[in-house]
């Protein structure tokens, strides 16, 4: 696949990515992992606004459905060893370079979260990497999946009156990976942990029960879905183990996911990942943060699953494929290891 790098910006430890619909126009948000900025760009990579200067620690950002530029984000998750003060905040635009930020829930070690909509209700699903620690790299207190209803009116929600979340599933070691899937009009969250991969679905009706389905008990750091081989059923690409070096492809047969491909070689510190249909072909755009630090495309060439290097020695933390005007496709990659926000345009396969 041929891509062109059309625009870059410097942001130390750039990390999180989020599309944002604001004043009738599509934008892209990028925020830093450490104490640094959140920036708003147009789809060509031109800087438009600074949303905040600090505190950073942003693992996830998600727009509130139907809003004009309002979004939720994690703050103060700086690393697995420095995230006791992590929280979810609401950012609301008031004017150019003028955004109001307020806490909606304190949730130590919250890493990934999302807003899932079902039956006209918005729900938060929040994944805590762990629940506590006593020393550096202590994993003795596993993480949890937290859930709750996101109120339609957030005007009265603040640090003293927070959104209520309850634990849905506990004892999840290295609760790191997350992606959203939608099938038959139902949104679900896919959660990747050392204990396996789980599909979490909100209730069909307000006040109903959430469901949790185990997709595989194999360890997962991150995962995404795409119909790589064109058979009409999405495969699951999995990075394993936590911050690991192995890429696997799983296919679903008889209701179970089975590994059908393990890529040879070591891809140290796998991290950036996004599944999409690109020019009619199911693909995943992935990266690794150590070693060769490549931005790569994974696809099926008609014979086998293959990896193709798109950019070298950049160290992606997160990637995102998005549509641009004129039937063009872009890739946004936060190349954390070189402090580079990179906008690419897909030219051809």
XYZ file of C-alpha atoms in Angstrom:
349
model
C 0.000 0.000 0.000
C 1.338 3.422 -0.918
C 0.881 6.275 1.535
C 2.138 9.843 1.567
C 3.005 11.701 4.758
C 1.324 15.040 4.140
C 1.720 16.890 7.444
C 3.543 16.520 10.761
C 3.549 18.353 14.087
C 5.710 17.989 17.167
C 4.084 17.017 20.450
C 6.136 15.333 23.146
C 4.760 11.869 24.014
C 1.774 12.329 21.679
C -0.653 9.490 22.247
C -4.460 9.597 22.069
C -6.543 10.140 18.890
C -10.224 11.000 18.462
C -12.405 12.216 15.557
C -14.575 15.188 16.517
C -17.605 16.735 14.808
C -17.590 20.406 15.730
C -19.562 23.297 14.152
C -20.665 21.015 11.332
C -17.107 20.058 10.337
C -15.033 16.930 10.918
C -11.811 17.316 12.911
C -9.188 15.155 14.631
C -8.088 15.497 18.253
C -4.629 14.473 19.479
C -3.523 14.531 23.119
C -0.357 13.678 25.014
C 0.404 10.820 27.387
C 2.542 12.962 29.676
C 1.908 16.513 30.934
C 1.237 18.283 27.656
C -1.366 19.588 25.230
C -4.529 18.449 23.513
C -4.720 19.802 19.960
C -7.488 20.079 17.355
C -6.700 19.583 13.648
C -8.586 19.615 10.376
C -8.553 16.457 8.267
C -5.508 17.622 6.312
C -3.487 17.978 9.488
C -3.628 21.749 9.887
C -3.615 22.891 13.517
C -6.808 24.730 14.437
C -7.008 25.036 18.215
C -5.390 24.161 21.517
C -7.969 22.508 23.758
C -5.785 22.420 26.901
C -2.130 22.799 27.820
C -2.120 20.341 30.749
C -2.411 18.046 32.725
C -2.285 15.403 29.950
C -2.196 11.733 30.834
C -4.727 11.113 28.061
C -5.266 7.458 27.129
C -8.709 7.815 25.529
C -10.975 10.511 24.070
C -14.576 9.963 22.879
C -17.091 12.477 21.545
C -20.487 12.586 23.245
C -22.922 11.318 20.588
C -24.908 14.088 18.912
C -22.965 16.880 20.620
C -21.320 19.876 19.010
C -17.692 19.177 19.896
C -18.171 17.969 23.477
C -16.005 15.006 24.378
C -14.858 12.902 27.303
C -11.197 12.137 27.989
C -8.977 10.498 30.539
C -6.645 12.773 32.501
C -3.626 11.968 34.690
C -2.945 8.425 33.474
C 0.777 8.943 32.937
C 1.927 5.315 33.087
C 0.885 2.018 34.720
C 2.932 3.142 37.724
C 1.607 6.704 37.845
C -2.157 6.718 37.427
C -3.702 6.667 40.911
C -5.216 10.089 40.208
C -6.642 9.146 36.797
C -10.108 10.455 35.992
C -12.571 11.029 33.158
C -13.280 14.645 32.243
C -15.732 16.490 30.026
C -14.351 19.089 27.572
C -16.834 21.630 26.148
C -16.016 24.243 23.485
C -16.941 27.855 24.276
C -14.958 29.572 21.522
C -11.675 29.356 19.652
C -8.959 28.088 22.012
C -11.525 28.361 24.807
C -12.630 25.005 26.226
C -14.108 24.307 29.653
C -12.887 21.120 31.355
C -14.557 19.503 34.369
C -14.247 16.153 36.116
C -17.191 13.765 35.714
C -15.746 10.711 37.493
C -12.592 9.935 39.459
C -11.474 6.444 38.482
C -7.910 5.423 39.439
C -6.019 3.547 36.703
C -8.736 4.126 34.074
C -7.023 3.407 30.756
C -9.595 2.832 28.016
C -13.248 3.872 28.050
C -16.048 4.377 25.558
C -19.626 5.566 25.155
C -21.933 2.806 23.917
C -25.472 3.717 22.820
C -28.370 1.260 22.937
C -32.116 1.782 23.209
C -31.623 5.541 23.086
C -29.417 5.509 26.203
C -25.711 6.419 26.337
C -23.609 4.209 28.594
C -20.008 4.498 29.767
C -17.789 1.435 29.757
C -14.497 2.131 31.527
C -11.556 -0.262 31.826
C -9.123 0.111 34.719
C -5.698 -1.323 33.922
C -5.368 -2.426 37.548
C -6.915 -1.497 40.899
C -3.851 -0.429 42.861
C -0.204 -1.125 43.554
C 2.322 -0.993 46.376
C 5.494 -0.647 44.299
C 6.645 -0.126 40.701
C 5.388 -2.796 38.261
C 3.167 -4.339 40.938
C 0.347 -6.267 39.207
C -1.046 -7.967 42.315
C -4.295 -5.946 42.213
C -6.101 -6.760 38.932
C -8.260 -4.285 37.060
C -11.994 -4.091 36.454
C -14.575 -3.175 33.844
C -16.796 -0.378 35.155
C -20.139 0.586 33.598
C -22.849 3.151 34.104
C -25.397 5.363 32.401
C -24.138 8.674 31.015
C -26.764 11.302 31.873
C -28.262 13.143 28.910
C -27.809 16.393 30.841
C -24.296 16.829 32.232
C -24.759 20.397 33.428
C -25.072 19.323 37.074
C -22.291 16.721 36.884
C -19.041 17.872 38.450
C -16.296 16.829 40.865
C -18.768 16.854 43.761
C -21.619 15.178 41.866
C -20.036 12.529 39.678
C -21.360 9.994 37.178
C -22.071 6.726 38.976
C -20.162 3.670 37.749
C -20.301 0.124 39.106
C -17.939 -2.816 38.521
C -19.217 -5.284 35.906
C -16.277 -7.705 35.744
C -13.335 -7.923 38.140
C -9.949 -9.676 38.499
C -8.737 -8.690 35.030
C -4.938 -8.724 34.928
C -3.321 -6.058 32.700
C -6.694 -4.781 31.476
C -5.232 -2.874 28.532
C -6.923 -3.417 25.152
C -10.209 -2.016 23.885
C -12.096 -1.549 20.628
C -15.724 -0.938 19.697
C -17.680 -3.234 17.380
C -21.186 -2.907 15.982
C -23.211 -5.786 14.581
C -26.895 -5.833 13.647
C -27.185 -2.313 15.022
C -25.889 -3.233 18.486
C -22.736 -1.630 19.891
C -20.398 -3.697 22.057
C -17.018 -3.108 23.641
C -14.217 -5.643 23.175
C -11.828 -5.754 26.145
C -8.359 -7.326 25.981
C -6.634 -8.618 29.127
C -4.111 -11.187 30.295
C -7.154 -13.329 31.165
C -8.521 -13.230 27.624
C -10.748 -11.162 25.351
C -14.306 -10.273 26.366
C -17.295 -8.837 24.502
C -19.310 -6.466 26.678
C -22.781 -5.355 25.556
C -25.076 -2.818 27.248
C -28.685 -3.674 28.118
C -31.331 -3.767 25.391
C -33.577 -1.592 27.571
C -32.878 1.010 30.220
C -32.442 -0.708 33.575
C -31.649 -4.086 32.012
C -28.598 -6.309 32.440
C -25.227 -5.997 30.734
C -23.814 -9.123 29.116
C -20.213 -10.346 29.072
C -19.085 -13.007 26.569
C -15.642 -14.633 26.517
C -14.223 -14.634 22.971
C -10.927 -16.301 23.884
C -8.961 -17.028 27.044
C -5.643 -16.262 25.323
C -3.734 -13.187 26.608
C -4.233 -9.973 24.631
C -2.698 -6.533 24.788
C -4.782 -5.030 21.958
C -7.072 -6.304 19.212
C -9.097 -5.128 16.222
C -11.420 -6.631 13.622
C -11.486 -6.646 9.807
C -12.587 -8.974 7.028
C -9.039 -9.607 5.858
C -9.760 -12.553 3.545
C -13.038 -11.225 2.130
C -15.221 -14.162 3.218
C -17.839 -11.921 4.835
C -16.769 -12.677 8.418
C -14.409 -10.415 10.350
C -11.194 -11.920 11.624
C -9.621 -10.675 14.850
C -6.045 -9.394 14.870
C -4.492 -9.700 18.325
C -1.300 -8.241 19.767
C -0.013 -10.452 22.576
C 0.918 -10.563 25.428
C 0.704 -7.248 27.335
C 2.839 -4.718 25.412
C 4.142 -7.835 23.671
C 5.898 -8.767 20.449
C 3.586 -11.287 18.738
C 0.838 -10.698 16.145
C -1.895 -13.321 15.675
C -4.966 -13.662 13.469
C -8.075 -15.446 14.784
C -10.993 -16.710 12.710
C -14.427 -17.533 14.036
C -15.651 -21.072 13.359
C -18.547 -22.850 15.041
C -18.969 -19.853 17.307
C -15.375 -19.921 18.591
C -12.283 -17.872 17.746
C -9.271 -19.969 16.758
C -5.776 -18.733 15.937
C -5.021 -19.377 12.253
C -1.880 -17.271 11.815
C 1.054 -16.292 14.019
C 3.464 -13.932 12.300
C 7.088 -14.936 12.379
C 9.572 -12.583 13.978
C 9.401 -10.283 16.950
C 7.664 -6.900 16.900
C 8.799 -5.337 20.139
C 6.256 -3.328 22.168
C 3.249 -3.648 19.842
C 0.745 -0.857 20.400
C -0.913 1.240 17.675
C -3.866 -0.579 16.081
C -6.914 0.213 13.941
C -9.020 -2.063 11.727
C -10.753 -0.663 8.642
C -11.852 -1.285 5.084
C -9.309 0.419 2.864
C -10.076 0.718 -0.850
C -12.376 -2.289 -0.643
C -9.980 -4.461 1.351
C -10.075 -5.379 5.044
C -6.894 -4.202 6.757
C -5.365 -3.259 10.073
C -2.950 -0.383 10.530
C -0.634 -1.282 13.398
C 2.669 -0.252 14.948
C 5.349 -1.112 17.462
C 7.190 1.232 19.784
C 10.558 -0.486 20.152
C 12.962 -2.265 17.816
C 12.180 -1.270 14.222
C 9.365 1.027 15.459
C 7.373 0.563 12.254
C 3.954 1.709 11.089
C 2.550 -1.314 9.221
C -0.454 -2.503 7.238
C -1.753 -6.038 7.759
C -3.879 -7.591 5.001
C -4.513 -10.817 3.070
C -2.818 -11.027 -0.333
C -5.030 -13.848 -1.586
C -2.693 -16.523 -0.273
C -1.732 -15.490 3.235
C -1.878 -12.733 5.830
C 1.024 -10.331 5.288
C 2.586 -7.263 6.886
C 3.798 -4.274 4.896
C 5.887 -1.441 6.344
C 4.400 2.001 5.656
C 6.816 4.113 7.706
C 9.981 3.144 9.556
C 11.501 4.133 12.907
C 8.553 6.213 14.099
C 7.121 4.208 17.061
C 3.320 4.587 16.796
C 1.336 4.669 20.039
C -2.061 4.858 18.307
C -3.362 4.903 14.740
C -6.641 5.860 13.102
C -7.985 5.499 9.557
C -10.528 8.161 8.573
C -12.465 9.384 5.548
C -11.607 12.661 3.856
C -13.542 14.704 1.288
C -13.282 13.493 -2.297
C -13.388 9.780 -1.399
C -9.892 9.985 0.044
C -8.649 8.100 3.095
C -6.263 9.380 5.720
C -4.211 7.756 8.445
C -3.397 9.629 11.626
C -0.586 8.140 13.698
C 0.741 9.427 16.994
C 4.385 8.483 16.534
C 5.102 8.780 20.234
C 8.707 7.588 20.205
C 9.797 10.491 17.967
C 7.241 13.020 19.362
C 5.569 13.289 15.938
C 1.899 13.678 15.057
C 1.781 12.368 11.479
C -0.990 12.707 8.910
C -0.798 10.324 5.962
C -2.954 10.016 2.854
C -3.554 6.645 1.244
C -2.678 6.763 -2.441
C -3.176 3.195 -3.666
C -2.919 -0.475 -2.833
